[in-house]
PDB file of C-alpha atoms in Angstrom:
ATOM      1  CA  UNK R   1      -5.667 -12.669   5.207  1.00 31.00           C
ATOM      2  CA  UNK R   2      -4.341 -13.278   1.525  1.00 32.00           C
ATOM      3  CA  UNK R   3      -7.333 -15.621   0.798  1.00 36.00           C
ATOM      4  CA  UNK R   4      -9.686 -13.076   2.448  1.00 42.00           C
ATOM      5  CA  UNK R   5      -8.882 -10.271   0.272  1.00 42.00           C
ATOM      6  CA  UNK R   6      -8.661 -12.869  -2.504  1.00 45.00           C
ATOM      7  CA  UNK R   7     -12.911 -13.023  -2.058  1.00 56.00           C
ATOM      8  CA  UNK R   8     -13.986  -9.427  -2.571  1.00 66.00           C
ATOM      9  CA  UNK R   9     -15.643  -8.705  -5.155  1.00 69.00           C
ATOM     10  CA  UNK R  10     -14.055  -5.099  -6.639  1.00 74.00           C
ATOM     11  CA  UNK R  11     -16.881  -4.381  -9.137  1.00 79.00           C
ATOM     12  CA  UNK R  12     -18.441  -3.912  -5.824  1.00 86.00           C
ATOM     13  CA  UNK R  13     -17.736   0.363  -4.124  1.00 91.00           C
ATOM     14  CA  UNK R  14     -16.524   0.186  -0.580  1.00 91.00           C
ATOM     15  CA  UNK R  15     -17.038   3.057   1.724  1.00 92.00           C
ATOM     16  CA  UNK R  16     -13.157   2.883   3.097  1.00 92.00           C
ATOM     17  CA  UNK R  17     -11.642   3.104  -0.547  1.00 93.00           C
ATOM     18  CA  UNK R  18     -14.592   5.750  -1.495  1.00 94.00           C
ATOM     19  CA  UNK R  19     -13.273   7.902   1.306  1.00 94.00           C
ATOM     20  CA  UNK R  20      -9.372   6.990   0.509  1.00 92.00           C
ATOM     21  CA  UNK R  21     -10.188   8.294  -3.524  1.00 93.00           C
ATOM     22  CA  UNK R  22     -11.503  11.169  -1.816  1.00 95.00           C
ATOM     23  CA  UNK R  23      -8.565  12.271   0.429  1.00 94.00           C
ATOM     24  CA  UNK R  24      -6.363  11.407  -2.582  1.00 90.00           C
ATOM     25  CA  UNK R  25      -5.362   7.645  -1.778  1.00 84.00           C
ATOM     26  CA  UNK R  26      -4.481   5.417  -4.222  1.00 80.00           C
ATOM     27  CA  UNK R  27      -6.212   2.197  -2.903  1.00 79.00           C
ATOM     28  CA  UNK R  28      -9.493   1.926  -4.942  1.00 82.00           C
ATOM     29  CA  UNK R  29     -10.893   0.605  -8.098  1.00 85.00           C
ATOM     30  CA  UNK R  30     -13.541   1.299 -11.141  1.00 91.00           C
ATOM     31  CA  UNK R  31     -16.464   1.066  -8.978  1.00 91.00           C
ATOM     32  CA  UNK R  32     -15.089   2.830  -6.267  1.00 91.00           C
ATOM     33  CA  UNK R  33     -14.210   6.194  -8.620  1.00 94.00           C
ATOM     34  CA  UNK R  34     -17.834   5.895 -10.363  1.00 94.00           C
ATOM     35  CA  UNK R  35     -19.392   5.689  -6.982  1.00 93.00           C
ATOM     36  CA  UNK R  36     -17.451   9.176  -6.317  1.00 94.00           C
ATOM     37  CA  UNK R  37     -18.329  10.519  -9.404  1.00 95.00           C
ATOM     38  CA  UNK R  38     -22.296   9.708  -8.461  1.00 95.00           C
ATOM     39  CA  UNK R  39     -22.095  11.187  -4.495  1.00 94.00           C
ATOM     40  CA  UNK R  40     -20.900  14.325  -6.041  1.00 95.00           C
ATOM     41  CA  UNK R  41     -23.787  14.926  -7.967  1.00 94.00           C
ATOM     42  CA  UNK R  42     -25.597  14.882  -4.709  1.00 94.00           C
ATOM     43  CA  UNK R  43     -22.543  16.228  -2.374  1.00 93.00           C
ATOM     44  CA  UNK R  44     -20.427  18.592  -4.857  1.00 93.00           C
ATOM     45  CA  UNK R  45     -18.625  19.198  -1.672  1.00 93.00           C
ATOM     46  CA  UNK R  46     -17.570  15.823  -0.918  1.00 94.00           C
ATOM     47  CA  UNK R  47     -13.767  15.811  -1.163  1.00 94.00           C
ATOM     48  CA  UNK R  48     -13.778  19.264   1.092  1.00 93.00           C
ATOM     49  CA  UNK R  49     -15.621  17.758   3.650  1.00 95.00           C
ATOM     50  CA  UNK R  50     -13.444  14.671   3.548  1.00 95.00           C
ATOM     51  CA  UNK R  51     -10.152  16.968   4.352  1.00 94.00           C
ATOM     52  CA  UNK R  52     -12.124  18.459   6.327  1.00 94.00           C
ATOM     53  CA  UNK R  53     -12.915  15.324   8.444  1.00 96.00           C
ATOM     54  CA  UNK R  54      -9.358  14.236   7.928  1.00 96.00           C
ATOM     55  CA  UNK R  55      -8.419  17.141   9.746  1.00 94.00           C
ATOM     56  CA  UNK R  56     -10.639  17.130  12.507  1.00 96.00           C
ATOM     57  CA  UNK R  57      -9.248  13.524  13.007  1.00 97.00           C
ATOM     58  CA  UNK R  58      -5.376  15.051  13.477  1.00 96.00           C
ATOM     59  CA  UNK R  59      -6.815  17.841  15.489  1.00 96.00           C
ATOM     60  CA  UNK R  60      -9.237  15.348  17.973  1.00 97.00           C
ATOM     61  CA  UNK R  61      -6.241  13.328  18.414  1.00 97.00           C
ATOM     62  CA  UNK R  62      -3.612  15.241  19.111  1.00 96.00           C
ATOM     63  CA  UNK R  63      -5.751  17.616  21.680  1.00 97.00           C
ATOM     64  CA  UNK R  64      -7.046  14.462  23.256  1.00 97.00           C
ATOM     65  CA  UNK R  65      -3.045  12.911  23.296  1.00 97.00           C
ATOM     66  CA  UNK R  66      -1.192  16.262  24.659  1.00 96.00           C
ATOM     67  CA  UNK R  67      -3.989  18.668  26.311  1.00 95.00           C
ATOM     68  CA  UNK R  68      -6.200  16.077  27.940  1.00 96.00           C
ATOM     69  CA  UNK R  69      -2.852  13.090  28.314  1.00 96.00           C
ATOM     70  CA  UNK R  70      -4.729  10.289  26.758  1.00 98.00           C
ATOM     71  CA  UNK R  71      -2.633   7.490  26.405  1.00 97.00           C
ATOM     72  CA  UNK R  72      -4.850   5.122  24.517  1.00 98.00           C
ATOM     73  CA  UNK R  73      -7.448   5.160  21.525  1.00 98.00           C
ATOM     74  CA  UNK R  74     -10.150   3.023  19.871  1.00 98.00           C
ATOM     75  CA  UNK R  75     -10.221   4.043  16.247  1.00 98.00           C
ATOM     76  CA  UNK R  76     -14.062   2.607  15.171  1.00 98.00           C
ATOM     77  CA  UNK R  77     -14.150   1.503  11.640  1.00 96.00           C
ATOM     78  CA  UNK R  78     -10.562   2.811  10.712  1.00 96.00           C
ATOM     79  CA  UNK R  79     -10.560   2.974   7.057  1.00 94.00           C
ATOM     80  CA  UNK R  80      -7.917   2.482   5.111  1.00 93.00           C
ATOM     81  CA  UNK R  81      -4.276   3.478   6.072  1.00 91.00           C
ATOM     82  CA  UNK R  82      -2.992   6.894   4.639  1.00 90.00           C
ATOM     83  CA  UNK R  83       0.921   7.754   4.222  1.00 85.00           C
ATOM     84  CA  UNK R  84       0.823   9.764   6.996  1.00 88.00           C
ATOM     85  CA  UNK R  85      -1.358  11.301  10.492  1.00 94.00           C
ATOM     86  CA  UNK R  86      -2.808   7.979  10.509  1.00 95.00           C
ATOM     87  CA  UNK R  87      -3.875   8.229  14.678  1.00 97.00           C
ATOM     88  CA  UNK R  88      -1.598   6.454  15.848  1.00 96.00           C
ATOM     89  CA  UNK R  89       1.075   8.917  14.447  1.00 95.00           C
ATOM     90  CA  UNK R  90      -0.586  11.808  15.407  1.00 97.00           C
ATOM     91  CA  UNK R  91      -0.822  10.388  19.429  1.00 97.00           C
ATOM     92  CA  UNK R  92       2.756   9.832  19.236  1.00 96.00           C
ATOM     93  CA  UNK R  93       4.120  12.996  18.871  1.00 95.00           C
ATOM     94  CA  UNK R  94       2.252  14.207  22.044  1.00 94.00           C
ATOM     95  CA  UNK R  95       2.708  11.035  23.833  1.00 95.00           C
ATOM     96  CA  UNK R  96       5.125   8.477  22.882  1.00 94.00           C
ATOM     97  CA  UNK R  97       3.622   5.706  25.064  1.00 94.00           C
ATOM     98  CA  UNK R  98       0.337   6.212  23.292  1.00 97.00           C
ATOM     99  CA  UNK R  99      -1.483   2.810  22.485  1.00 97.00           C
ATOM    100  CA  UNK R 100      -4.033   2.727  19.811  1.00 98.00           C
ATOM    101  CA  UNK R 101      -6.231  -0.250  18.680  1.00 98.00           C
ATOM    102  CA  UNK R 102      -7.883   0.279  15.270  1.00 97.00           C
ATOM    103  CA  UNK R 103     -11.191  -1.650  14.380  1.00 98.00           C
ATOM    104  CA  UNK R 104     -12.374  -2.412  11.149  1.00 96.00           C
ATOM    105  CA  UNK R 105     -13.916  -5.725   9.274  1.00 92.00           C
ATOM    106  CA  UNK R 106     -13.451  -5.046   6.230  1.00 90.00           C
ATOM    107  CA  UNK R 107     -11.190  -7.813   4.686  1.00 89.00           C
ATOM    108  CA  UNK R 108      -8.874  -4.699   2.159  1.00 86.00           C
ATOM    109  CA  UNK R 109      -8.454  -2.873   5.098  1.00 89.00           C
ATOM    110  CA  UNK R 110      -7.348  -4.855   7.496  1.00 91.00           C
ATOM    111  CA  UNK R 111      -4.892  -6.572   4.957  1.00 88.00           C
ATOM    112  CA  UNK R 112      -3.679  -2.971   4.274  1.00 86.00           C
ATOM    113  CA  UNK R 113      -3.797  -1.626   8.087  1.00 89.00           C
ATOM    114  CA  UNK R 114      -1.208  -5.023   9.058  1.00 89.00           C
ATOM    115  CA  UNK R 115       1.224  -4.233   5.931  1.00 87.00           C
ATOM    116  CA  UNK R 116       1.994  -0.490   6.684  1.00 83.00           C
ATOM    117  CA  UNK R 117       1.204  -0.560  10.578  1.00 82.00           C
ATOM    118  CA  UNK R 118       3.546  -2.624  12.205  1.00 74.00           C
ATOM    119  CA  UNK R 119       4.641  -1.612  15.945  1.00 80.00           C
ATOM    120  CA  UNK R 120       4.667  -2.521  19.109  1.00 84.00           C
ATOM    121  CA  UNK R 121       2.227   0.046  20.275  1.00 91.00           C
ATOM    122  CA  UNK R 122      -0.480  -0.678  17.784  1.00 95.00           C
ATOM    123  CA  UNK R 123      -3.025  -2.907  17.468  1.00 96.00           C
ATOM    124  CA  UNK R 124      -5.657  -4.092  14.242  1.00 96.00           C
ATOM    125  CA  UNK R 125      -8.759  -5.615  15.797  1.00 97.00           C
ATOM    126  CA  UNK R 126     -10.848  -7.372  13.034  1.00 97.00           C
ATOM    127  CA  UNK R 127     -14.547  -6.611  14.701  1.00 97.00           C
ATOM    128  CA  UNK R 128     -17.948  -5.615  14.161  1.00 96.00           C
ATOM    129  CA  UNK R 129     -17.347  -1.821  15.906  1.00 97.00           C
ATOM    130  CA  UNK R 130     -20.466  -1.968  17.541  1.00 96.00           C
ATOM    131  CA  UNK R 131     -19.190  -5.277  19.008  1.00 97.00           C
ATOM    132  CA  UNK R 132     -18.152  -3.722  21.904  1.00 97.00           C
ATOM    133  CA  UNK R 133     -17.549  -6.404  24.262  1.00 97.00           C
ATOM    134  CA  UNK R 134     -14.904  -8.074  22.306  1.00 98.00           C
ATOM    135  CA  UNK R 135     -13.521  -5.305  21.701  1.00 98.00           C
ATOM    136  CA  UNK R 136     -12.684  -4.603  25.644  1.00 98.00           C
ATOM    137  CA  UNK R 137     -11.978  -7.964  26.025  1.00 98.00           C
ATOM    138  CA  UNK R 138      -9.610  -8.232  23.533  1.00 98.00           C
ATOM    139  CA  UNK R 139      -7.849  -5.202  23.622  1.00 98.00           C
ATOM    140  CA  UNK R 140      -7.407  -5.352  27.355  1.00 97.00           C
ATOM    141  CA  UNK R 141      -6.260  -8.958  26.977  1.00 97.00           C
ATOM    142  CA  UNK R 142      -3.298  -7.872  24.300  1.00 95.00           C
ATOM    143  CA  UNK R 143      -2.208  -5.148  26.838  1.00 95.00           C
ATOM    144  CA  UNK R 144      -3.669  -1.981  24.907  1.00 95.00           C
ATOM    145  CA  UNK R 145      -6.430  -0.711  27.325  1.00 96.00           C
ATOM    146  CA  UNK R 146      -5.998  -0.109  31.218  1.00 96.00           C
ATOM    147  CA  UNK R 147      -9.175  -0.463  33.094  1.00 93.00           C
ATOM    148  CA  UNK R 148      -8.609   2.841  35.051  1.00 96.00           C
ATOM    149  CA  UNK R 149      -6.967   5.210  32.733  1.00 98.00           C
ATOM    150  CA  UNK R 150      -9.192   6.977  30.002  1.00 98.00           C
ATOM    151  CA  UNK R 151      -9.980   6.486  26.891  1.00 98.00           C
ATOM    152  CA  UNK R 152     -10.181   8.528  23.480  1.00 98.00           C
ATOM    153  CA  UNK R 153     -13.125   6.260  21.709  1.00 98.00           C
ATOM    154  CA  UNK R 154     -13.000   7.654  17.723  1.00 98.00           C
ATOM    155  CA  UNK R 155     -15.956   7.053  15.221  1.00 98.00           C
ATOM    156  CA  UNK R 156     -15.072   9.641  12.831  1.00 98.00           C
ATOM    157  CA  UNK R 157     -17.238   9.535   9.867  1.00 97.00           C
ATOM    158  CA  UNK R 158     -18.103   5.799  10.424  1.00 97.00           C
ATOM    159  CA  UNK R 159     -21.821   5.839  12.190  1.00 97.00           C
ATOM    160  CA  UNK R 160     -22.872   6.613   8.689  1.00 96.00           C
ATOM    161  CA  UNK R 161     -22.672   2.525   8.210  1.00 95.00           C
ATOM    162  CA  UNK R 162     -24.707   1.707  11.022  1.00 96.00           C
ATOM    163  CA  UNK R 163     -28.573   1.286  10.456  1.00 95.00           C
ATOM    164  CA  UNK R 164     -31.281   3.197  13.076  1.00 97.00           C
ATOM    165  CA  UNK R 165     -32.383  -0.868  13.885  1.00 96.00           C
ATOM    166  CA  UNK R 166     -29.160  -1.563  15.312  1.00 96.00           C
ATOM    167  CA  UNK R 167     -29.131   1.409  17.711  1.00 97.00           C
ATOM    168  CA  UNK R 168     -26.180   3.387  17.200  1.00 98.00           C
ATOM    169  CA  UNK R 169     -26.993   5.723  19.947  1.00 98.00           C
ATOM    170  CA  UNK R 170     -27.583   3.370  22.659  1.00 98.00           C
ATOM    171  CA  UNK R 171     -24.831   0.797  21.508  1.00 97.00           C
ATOM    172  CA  UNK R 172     -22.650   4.346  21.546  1.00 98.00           C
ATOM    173  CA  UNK R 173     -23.652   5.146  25.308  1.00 98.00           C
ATOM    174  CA  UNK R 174     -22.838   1.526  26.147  1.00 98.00           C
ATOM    175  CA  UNK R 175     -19.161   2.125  25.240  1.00 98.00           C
ATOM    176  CA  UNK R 176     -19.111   5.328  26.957  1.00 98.00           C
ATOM    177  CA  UNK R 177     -20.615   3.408  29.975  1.00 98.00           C
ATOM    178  CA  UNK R 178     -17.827   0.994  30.209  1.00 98.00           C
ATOM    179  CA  UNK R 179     -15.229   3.093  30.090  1.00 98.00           C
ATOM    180  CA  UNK R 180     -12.990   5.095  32.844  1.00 98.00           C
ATOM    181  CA  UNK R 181     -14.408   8.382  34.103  1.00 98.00           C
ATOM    182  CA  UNK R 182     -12.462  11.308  32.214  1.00 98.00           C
ATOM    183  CA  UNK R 183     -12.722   8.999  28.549  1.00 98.00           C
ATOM    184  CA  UNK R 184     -13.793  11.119  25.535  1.00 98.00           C
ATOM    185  CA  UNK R 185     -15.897  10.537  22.538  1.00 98.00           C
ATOM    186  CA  UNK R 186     -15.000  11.917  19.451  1.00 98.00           C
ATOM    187  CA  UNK R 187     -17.382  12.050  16.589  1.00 98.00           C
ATOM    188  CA  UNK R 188     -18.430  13.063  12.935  1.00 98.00           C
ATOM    189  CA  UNK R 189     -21.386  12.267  10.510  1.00 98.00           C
ATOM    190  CA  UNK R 190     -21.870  13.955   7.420  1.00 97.00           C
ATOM    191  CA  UNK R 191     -25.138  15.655   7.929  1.00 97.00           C
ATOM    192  CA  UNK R 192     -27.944  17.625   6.076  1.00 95.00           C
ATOM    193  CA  UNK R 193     -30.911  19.226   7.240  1.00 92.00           C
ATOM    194  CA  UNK R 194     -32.492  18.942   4.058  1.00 94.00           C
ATOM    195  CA  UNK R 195     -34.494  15.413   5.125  1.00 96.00           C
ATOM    196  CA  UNK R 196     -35.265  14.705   0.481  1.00 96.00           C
ATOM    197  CA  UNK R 197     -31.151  14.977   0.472  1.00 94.00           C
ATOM    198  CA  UNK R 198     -30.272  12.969   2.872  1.00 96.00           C
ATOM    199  CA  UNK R 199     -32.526  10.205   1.827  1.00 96.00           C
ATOM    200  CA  UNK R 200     -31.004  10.839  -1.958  1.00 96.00           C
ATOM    201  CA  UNK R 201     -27.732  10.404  -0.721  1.00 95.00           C
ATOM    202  CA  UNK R 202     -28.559   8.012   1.364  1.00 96.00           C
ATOM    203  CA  UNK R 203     -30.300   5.612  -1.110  1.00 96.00           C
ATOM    204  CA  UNK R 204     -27.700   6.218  -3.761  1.00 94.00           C
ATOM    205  CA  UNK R 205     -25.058   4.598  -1.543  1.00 93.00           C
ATOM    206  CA  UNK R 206     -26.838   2.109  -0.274  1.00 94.00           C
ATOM    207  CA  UNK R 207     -26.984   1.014  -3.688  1.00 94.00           C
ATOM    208  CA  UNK R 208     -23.516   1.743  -4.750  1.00 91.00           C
ATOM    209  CA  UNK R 209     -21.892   0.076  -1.615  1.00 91.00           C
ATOM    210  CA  UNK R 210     -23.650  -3.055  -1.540  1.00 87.00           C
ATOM    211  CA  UNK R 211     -25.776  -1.688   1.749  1.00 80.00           C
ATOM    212  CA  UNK R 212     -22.352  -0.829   3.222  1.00 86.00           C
ATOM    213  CA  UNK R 213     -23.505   2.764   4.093  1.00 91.00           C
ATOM    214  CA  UNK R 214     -27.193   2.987   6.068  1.00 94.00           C
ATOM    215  CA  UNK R 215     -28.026   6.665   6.163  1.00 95.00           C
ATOM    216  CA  UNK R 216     -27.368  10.396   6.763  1.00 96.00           C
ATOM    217  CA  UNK R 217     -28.735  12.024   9.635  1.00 97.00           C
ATOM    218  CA  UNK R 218     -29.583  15.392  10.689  1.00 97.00           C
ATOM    219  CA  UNK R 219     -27.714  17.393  13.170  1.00 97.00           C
ATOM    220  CA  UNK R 220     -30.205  16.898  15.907  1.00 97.00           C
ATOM    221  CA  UNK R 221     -29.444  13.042  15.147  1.00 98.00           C
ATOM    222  CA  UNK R 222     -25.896  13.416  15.540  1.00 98.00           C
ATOM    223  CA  UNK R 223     -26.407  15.328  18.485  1.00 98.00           C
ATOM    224  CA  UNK R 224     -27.876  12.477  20.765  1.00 98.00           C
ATOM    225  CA  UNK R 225     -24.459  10.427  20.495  1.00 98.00           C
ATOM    226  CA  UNK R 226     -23.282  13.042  22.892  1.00 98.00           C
ATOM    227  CA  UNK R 227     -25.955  12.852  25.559  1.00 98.00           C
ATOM    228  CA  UNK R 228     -24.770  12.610  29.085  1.00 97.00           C
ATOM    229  CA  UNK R 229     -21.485  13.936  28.031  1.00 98.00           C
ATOM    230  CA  UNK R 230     -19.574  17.425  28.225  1.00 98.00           C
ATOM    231  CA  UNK R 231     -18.597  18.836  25.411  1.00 97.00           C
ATOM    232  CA  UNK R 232     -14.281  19.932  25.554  1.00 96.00           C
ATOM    233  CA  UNK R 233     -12.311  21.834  23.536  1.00 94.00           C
ATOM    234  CA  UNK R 234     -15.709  23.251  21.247  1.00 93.00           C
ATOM    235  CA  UNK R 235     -19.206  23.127  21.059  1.00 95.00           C
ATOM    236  CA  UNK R 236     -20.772  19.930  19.037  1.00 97.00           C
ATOM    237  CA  UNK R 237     -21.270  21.808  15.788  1.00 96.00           C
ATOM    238  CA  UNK R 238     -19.670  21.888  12.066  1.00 95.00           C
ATOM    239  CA  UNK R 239     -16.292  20.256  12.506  1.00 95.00           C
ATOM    240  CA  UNK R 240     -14.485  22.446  10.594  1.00 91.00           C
ATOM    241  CA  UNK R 241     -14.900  25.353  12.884  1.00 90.00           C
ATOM    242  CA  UNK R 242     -13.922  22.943  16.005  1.00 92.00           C
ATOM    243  CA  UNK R 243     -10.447  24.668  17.361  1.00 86.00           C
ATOM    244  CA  UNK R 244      -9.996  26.652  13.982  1.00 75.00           C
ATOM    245  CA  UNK R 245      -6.511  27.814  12.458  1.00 68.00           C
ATOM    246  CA  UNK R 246      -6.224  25.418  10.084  1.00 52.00           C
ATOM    247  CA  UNK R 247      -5.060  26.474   6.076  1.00 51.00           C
ATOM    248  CA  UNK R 248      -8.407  24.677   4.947  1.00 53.00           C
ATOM    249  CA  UNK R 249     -10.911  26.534   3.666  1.00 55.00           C
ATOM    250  CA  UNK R 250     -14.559  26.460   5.904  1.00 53.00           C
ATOM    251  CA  UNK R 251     -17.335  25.114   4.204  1.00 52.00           C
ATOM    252  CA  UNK R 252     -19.837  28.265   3.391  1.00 51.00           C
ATOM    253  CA  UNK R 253     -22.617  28.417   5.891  1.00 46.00           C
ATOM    254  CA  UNK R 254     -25.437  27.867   3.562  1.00 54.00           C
ATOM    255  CA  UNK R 255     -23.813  24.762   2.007  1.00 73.00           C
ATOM    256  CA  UNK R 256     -26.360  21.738   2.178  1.00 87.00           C
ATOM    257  CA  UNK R 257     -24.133  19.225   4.074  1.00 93.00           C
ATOM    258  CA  UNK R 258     -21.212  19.722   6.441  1.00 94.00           C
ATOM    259  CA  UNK R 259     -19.506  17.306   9.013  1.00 96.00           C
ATOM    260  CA  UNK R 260     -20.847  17.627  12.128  1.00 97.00           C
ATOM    261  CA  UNK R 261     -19.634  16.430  15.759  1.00 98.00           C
ATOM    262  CA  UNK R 262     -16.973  17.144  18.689  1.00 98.00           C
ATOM    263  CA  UNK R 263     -15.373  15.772  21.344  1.00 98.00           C
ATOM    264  CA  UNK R 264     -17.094  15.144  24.734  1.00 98.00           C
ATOM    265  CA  UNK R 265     -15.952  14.039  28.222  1.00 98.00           C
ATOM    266  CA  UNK R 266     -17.188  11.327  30.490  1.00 98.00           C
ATOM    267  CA  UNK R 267     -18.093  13.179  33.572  1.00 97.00           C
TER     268      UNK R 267
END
């Protein structure tokens, strides 16, 4: 892993460190802190929606882990490692037994994820997360996912990264497909409705993350992840109103981007 990390080229922004600098982490670089200081000229909101996300993550997971009793998770492009409600945290204190397999490819991340992550319940999958029969096959293999029990699948603010050619949606339905009855998706994408600033914001980090990122979408957009499945605990809709009574403050409703998504069931 030493000689992976060894290769990347830190002049160059990531997306997982971007989104670390923005919840306050300290693993990022130069590039990574001028790339923030460019999406906020776009998304002056940026850092509040990434709490915001950060906190839908805590709340998806722990509703999923103690009101539903889901005993294992598939975090999809993980991100970077944060001192604390990482998911596999947050599971455990509704569910001791919980298993959670986190899946990222990014060379940092992964190097981070194995140094502070280190149990018995817990698993770092280096894969593509739209790579999703590896991902069954290995996780099953290692003992993390039962056939028959369900399944809380996570892309939290990581479709983003995907490009419309590589069909996100249907690639998103596959995993759904192949997994227990009673399994939940739970998912967030920035979004704007404004289609010039999403293709601004787009572009720009395209550029800035080396093609990392692929695009915003719109709420309708978003919305088709979730088709076929029932919505639980909220409506799909701005994530910061999902289960309110948290101290964080809602975005304003006339603000051009929010985080939008949910959680929905597997009929």
């Amino acid at each position: 892993m030493r000689g992976r990390a060894e290769l990347i080229d830190v002049s160059q922004a990531s997306d997982a460190r971007i989104y670390s600098f923005l919840l306050g982490g300290s693993d990022h670089y130069g590039a990574d802190r001028e790339a923030v200081r460019c999406l906020l000229d776009v998304v002056p909101n940026a850092r509040q929606l990434a709490r915001i996300n950060r906190q839908f993550l805590v709340k998806a997971v722990r509703y999923l882990a103690g009101a539903c009793d889901i005993g294992q998770f598939l975090d999809h492009g993980a991100g970077l490692p944060m001192p604390r409600n990482n998911v596999h945290q947050v599971a455990r204190r509704a569910n001791p037994a919980a298993r959670v397999v986190y899946i990222d490819h990014d060379p940092v991340v992964l190097a981070h994820a194995r140094m502070m992550v280190d149990d018995a319940h817990t698993l770092i999958l280096d894969a593509d997360m739209l790579d999703t029969g590896h991902i069954l096959a290995t996780s099953r293999q290692a003992g993390f996912l039962k056939r028959d029990a369900a399944v809380g699948a996570l892309f939290l603010c990581a479709l983003h990264c995907i490009a419309d050619e590589r069909n996100p949606w249907q690639r998103v339905t596959d995993l759904m497909d192949q997994l227990p009855s009673g399994s939940c998706l739970v998912l967030s994408h920035l979004v704007s409705d404004d289609a010039a600033l999403r293709e601004e914001a787009s572009r720009l980090m395209r550029r800035l993350t080396g093609r990392q990122w692929a695009r915003v979408r719109s709420r309708a957009e978003v919305e088709r992840f979730f088709d076929g499945l029932e919505p639980v605990g909220g409506p799909i809709g701005d994530v910061a109103r999902w289960r309110p009574g948290t101290d964080l403050k809602l975005p304003l409703p006339e603000a051009a981007w929010i985080i939008y998504g949910g959680i929905a069931r597997k009929p």
